[in-house]
Amino acid sequence: MNRLVMTMAVLFATLTMSAQDDVFEKYSAMGDMNTTYVTKNMLERVPLDQFDVPGLAQMVERIESMKILVSRGDKAGKKLGTKLPGQLSGKGFKTILSTKKDGRDVTVMQSKKDPSRVVMLVYKKPQAIAVSFKGDFENIEEELENIKGEIPTE
């Protein structure tokens, strides 16, 4: 019985993670989309001290991997910028930060089932950038609230 329960739990966790990946894969397959996958090893090589962003080094240390989607065309940007939040909500993600300034919408969503999965979407018509993070983000909602006023919009 325990083996069955463990198998079901692993299968469910895999499906939850792949649901987010499926959404990103859909957009990756679009012609007007650039996709980049960044591992922890690559992140460790970035000279973070050149950026003037509070808490950046501590945040980067917690990232295991990230996948970045950047729209290249107006149609792809609009689709990513307007449809992605709803699709992720349907896959069990909740919005933990949403801010609008100077025509730029920034949305951060976290998986309810797997808090290590976070997606950030920046949309300024007609371009959109989405970043899917995997890492140690258990308390990210509280941390984002603390730095909300310091989030750069340019």
mmCIF file of C-alpha atoms in Angstrom:
data_model
loop_
_atom_site.group_PDB
_atom_site.id
_atom_site.type_symbol
_atom_site.label_atom_id
_atom_site.label_comp_id
_atom_site.label_asym_id
_atom_site.label_seq_id
_atom_site.Cartn_x
_atom_site.Cartn_y
_atom_site.Cartn_z
ATOM 1 C CA MET A 1 0.000 0.000 0.000
ATOM 2 C CA ASN A 2 2.802 2.441 0.912
ATOM 3 C CA ARG A 3 4.533 1.697 -2.373
ATOM 4 C CA LEU A 4 1.344 2.553 -4.266
ATOM 5 C CA VAL A 5 0.924 5.816 -2.354
ATOM 6 C CA MET A 6 4.564 6.791 -2.978
ATOM 7 C CA THR A 7 4.267 5.950 -6.675
ATOM 8 C CA MET A 8 1.117 8.067 -6.942
ATOM 9 C CA ALA A 9 2.787 10.963 -5.095
ATOM 10 C CA VAL A 10 5.833 10.906 -7.376
ATOM 11 C CA LEU A 11 3.625 10.677 -10.452
ATOM 12 C CA PHE A 12 1.485 13.605 -9.259
ATOM 13 C CA ALA A 13 4.568 15.738 -8.524
ATOM 14 C CA THR A 14 5.962 14.953 -11.963
ATOM 15 C CA LEU A 15 2.684 15.902 -13.625
ATOM 16 C CA THR A 16 2.557 19.165 -11.667
ATOM 17 C CA MET A 17 6.048 20.101 -12.761
ATOM 18 C CA SER A 18 5.451 19.034 -16.331
ATOM 19 C CA ALA A 19 2.245 21.108 -16.509
ATOM 20 C CA GLN A 20 4.298 24.299 -16.178
ATOM 21 C CA ASP A 21 6.919 22.904 -18.547
ATOM 22 C CA ASP A 22 4.195 22.041 -21.077
ATOM 23 C CA VAL A 23 2.995 25.647 -21.069
ATOM 24 C CA PHE A 24 6.546 26.909 -21.609
ATOM 25 C CA GLU A 25 7.220 24.314 -24.312
ATOM 26 C CA LYS A 26 4.128 25.495 -26.181
ATOM 27 C CA TYR A 27 5.535 29.022 -26.338
ATOM 28 C CA SER A 28 9.087 27.802 -27.062
ATOM 29 C CA ALA A 29 7.768 26.123 -30.187
ATOM 30 C CA MET A 30 6.404 29.406 -31.553
ATOM 31 C CA GLY A 31 8.442 30.870 -34.382
ATOM 32 C CA ASP A 32 8.820 34.321 -32.837
ATOM 33 C CA MET A 33 10.176 33.209 -29.470
ATOM 34 C CA ASN A 34 13.745 32.922 -28.184
ATOM 35 C CA THR A 35 14.304 30.330 -25.474
ATOM 36 C CA THR A 36 17.257 30.034 -23.099
ATOM 37 C CA TYR A 37 17.849 27.463 -20.361
ATOM 38 C CA VAL A 38 20.243 28.488 -17.564
ATOM 39 C CA THR A 39 21.671 26.062 -15.009
ATOM 40 C CA LYS A 40 22.955 26.806 -11.509
ATOM 41 C CA ASN A 41 26.514 26.321 -12.748
ATOM 42 C CA MET A 42 26.035 29.038 -15.370
ATOM 43 C CA LEU A 43 24.433 31.399 -12.844
ATOM 44 C CA GLU A 44 27.380 31.028 -10.469
ATOM 45 C CA ARG A 45 29.653 32.478 -13.157
ATOM 46 C CA VAL A 46 27.714 35.728 -13.594
ATOM 47 C CA PRO A 47 29.462 38.736 -11.979
ATOM 48 C CA LEU A 48 26.464 39.905 -9.940
ATOM 49 C CA ASP A 49 28.307 42.803 -8.308
ATOM 50 C CA GLN A 50 28.039 44.781 -11.557
ATOM 51 C CA PHE A 51 24.263 45.099 -11.069
ATOM 52 C CA ASP A 52 22.787 47.531 -8.571
ATOM 53 C CA VAL A 53 19.867 45.360 -7.473
ATOM 54 C CA PRO A 54 19.229 44.826 -3.749
ATOM 55 C CA GLY A 55 19.271 41.167 -2.681
ATOM 56 C CA LEU A 56 20.191 39.874 -6.156
ATOM 57 C CA ALA A 57 23.114 37.698 -5.052
ATOM 58 C CA GLN A 58 21.063 36.061 -2.277
ATOM 59 C CA MET A 59 18.187 35.406 -4.692
ATOM 60 C CA VAL A 60 20.450 33.911 -7.372
ATOM 61 C CA GLU A 61 22.033 31.541 -4.836
ATOM 62 C CA ARG A 62 18.603 29.943 -4.372
ATOM 63 C CA ILE A 63 17.986 29.253 -8.074
ATOM 64 C CA GLU A 64 18.591 25.727 -9.344
ATOM 65 C CA SER A 65 17.642 26.469 -12.944
ATOM 66 C CA MET A 66 15.682 28.887 -15.064
ATOM 67 C CA LYS A 67 14.101 28.944 -18.480
ATOM 68 C CA ILE A 68 13.720 32.268 -20.258
ATOM 69 C CA LEU A 69 11.297 33.048 -23.075
ATOM 70 C CA VAL A 70 11.637 36.317 -24.991
ATOM 71 C CA SER A 71 9.179 37.287 -27.688
ATOM 72 C CA ARG A 72 10.601 38.583 -30.957
ATOM 73 C CA GLY A 73 7.398 39.585 -32.685
ATOM 74 C CA ASP A 74 4.305 41.578 -31.760
ATOM 75 C CA LYS A 75 1.967 38.594 -32.089
ATOM 76 C CA ALA A 76 4.117 36.311 -29.915
ATOM 77 C CA GLY A 77 4.593 39.055 -27.307
ATOM 78 C CA LYS A 78 0.886 39.746 -27.054
ATOM 79 C CA LYS A 79 0.080 36.058 -26.778
ATOM 80 C CA LEU A 80 2.696 35.427 -24.089
ATOM 81 C CA GLY A 81 1.900 38.628 -22.187
ATOM 82 C CA THR A 82 -1.870 38.186 -22.110
ATOM 83 C CA LYS A 83 -2.417 34.406 -22.071
ATOM 84 C CA LEU A 84 0.368 33.006 -19.863
ATOM 85 C CA PRO A 85 -0.999 34.170 -16.467
ATOM 86 C CA GLY A 86 -4.390 32.547 -17.124
ATOM 87 C CA GLN A 87 -2.802 29.336 -18.333
ATOM 88 C CA LEU A 88 -0.596 29.119 -15.256
ATOM 89 C CA SER A 89 -3.563 29.864 -12.970
ATOM 90 C CA GLY A 90 -5.327 26.935 -14.584
ATOM 91 C CA LYS A 91 -2.281 24.779 -13.774
ATOM 92 C CA GLY A 92 -2.363 25.642 -10.047
ATOM 93 C CA PHE A 93 -0.280 28.823 -9.877
ATOM 94 C CA LYS A 94 -1.214 31.827 -7.738
ATOM 95 C CA THR A 95 -0.196 35.426 -8.307
ATOM 96 C CA ILE A 96 2.123 36.591 -5.536
ATOM 97 C CA LEU A 97 3.087 39.955 -7.037
ATOM 98 C CA SER A 98 1.501 42.104 -9.681
ATOM 99 C CA THR A 99 2.590 45.640 -10.449
ATOM 100 C CA LYS A 100 2.072 48.066 -13.310
ATOM 101 C CA LYS A 101 4.184 51.117 -14.019
ATOM 102 C CA ASP A 102 4.945 53.100 -17.154
ATOM 103 C CA GLY A 103 3.066 50.653 -19.374
ATOM 104 C CA ARG A 104 4.981 47.658 -18.025
ATOM 105 C CA ASP A 105 3.177 44.829 -16.268
ATOM 106 C CA VAL A 106 5.211 42.622 -13.932
ATOM 107 C CA THR A 107 3.562 39.467 -12.614
ATOM 108 C CA VAL A 108 5.144 36.840 -10.368
ATOM 109 C CA MET A 109 3.326 33.541 -9.860
ATOM 110 C CA GLN A 110 4.117 30.534 -7.683
ATOM 111 C CA SER A 111 2.905 26.961 -7.853
ATOM 112 C CA LYS A 112 0.541 26.146 -4.989
ATOM 113 C CA LYS A 113 1.568 22.485 -5.093
ATOM 114 C CA ASP A 114 5.299 22.994 -5.538
ATOM 115 C CA PRO A 115 6.572 26.298 -4.039
ATOM 116 C CA SER A 116 9.968 25.728 -5.672
ATOM 117 C CA ARG A 117 8.365 26.687 -9.028
ATOM 118 C CA VAL A 118 8.057 30.422 -9.709
ATOM 119 C CA VAL A 119 7.306 32.262 -12.950
ATOM 120 C CA MET A 120 7.931 35.947 -13.607
ATOM 121 C CA LEU A 121 6.320 37.685 -16.574
ATOM 122 C CA VAL A 122 7.252 41.167 -17.778
ATOM 123 C CA TYR A 123 4.954 42.542 -20.464
ATOM 124 C CA LYS A 124 5.314 45.904 -22.161
ATOM 125 C CA LYS A 125 3.316 45.932 -25.352
ATOM 126 C CA PRO A 126 4.206 44.454 -27.743
ATOM 127 C CA GLN A 127 7.089 42.534 -26.116
ATOM 128 C CA ALA A 128 7.019 39.970 -23.314
ATOM 129 C CA ILE A 129 9.624 38.103 -21.287
ATOM 130 C CA ALA A 130 8.766 35.099 -19.129
ATOM 131 C CA VAL A 131 11.189 33.417 -16.751
ATOM 132 C CA SER A 132 10.454 30.083 -15.113
ATOM 133 C CA PHE A 133 12.519 29.463 -11.973
ATOM 134 C CA LYS A 134 13.149 26.274 -10.013
ATOM 135 C CA GLY A 135 14.750 26.738 -6.612
ATOM 136 C CA ASP A 136 14.321 27.452 -2.917
ATOM 137 C CA PHE A 137 11.363 29.864 -2.953
ATOM 138 C CA GLU A 138 9.371 28.755 0.086
ATOM 139 C CA ASN A 139 9.121 32.329 1.498
ATOM 140 C CA ILE A 140 9.293 34.274 -1.758
ATOM 141 C CA GLU A 141 5.933 35.979 -1.288
ATOM 142 C CA GLU A 142 7.044 37.664 1.940
ATOM 143 C CA GLU A 143 10.422 38.604 0.473
ATOM 144 C CA LEU A 144 8.842 40.168 -2.620
ATOM 145 C CA GLU A 145 6.543 42.229 -0.438
ATOM 146 C CA ASN A 146 9.597 43.617 1.371
ATOM 147 C CA ILE A 147 11.308 44.776 -1.845
ATOM 148 C CA LYS A 148 8.213 45.663 -3.901
ATOM 149 C CA GLY A 149 9.080 49.368 -4.037
ATOM 150 C CA GLU A 150 12.643 48.608 -5.153
ATOM 151 C CA ILE A 151 11.740 46.533 -8.235
ATOM 152 C CA PRO A 152 13.218 48.281 -11.269
ATOM 153 C CA THR A 153 10.795 49.075 -14.072
ATOM 154 C CA GLU A 154 13.326 50.005 -16.737
#
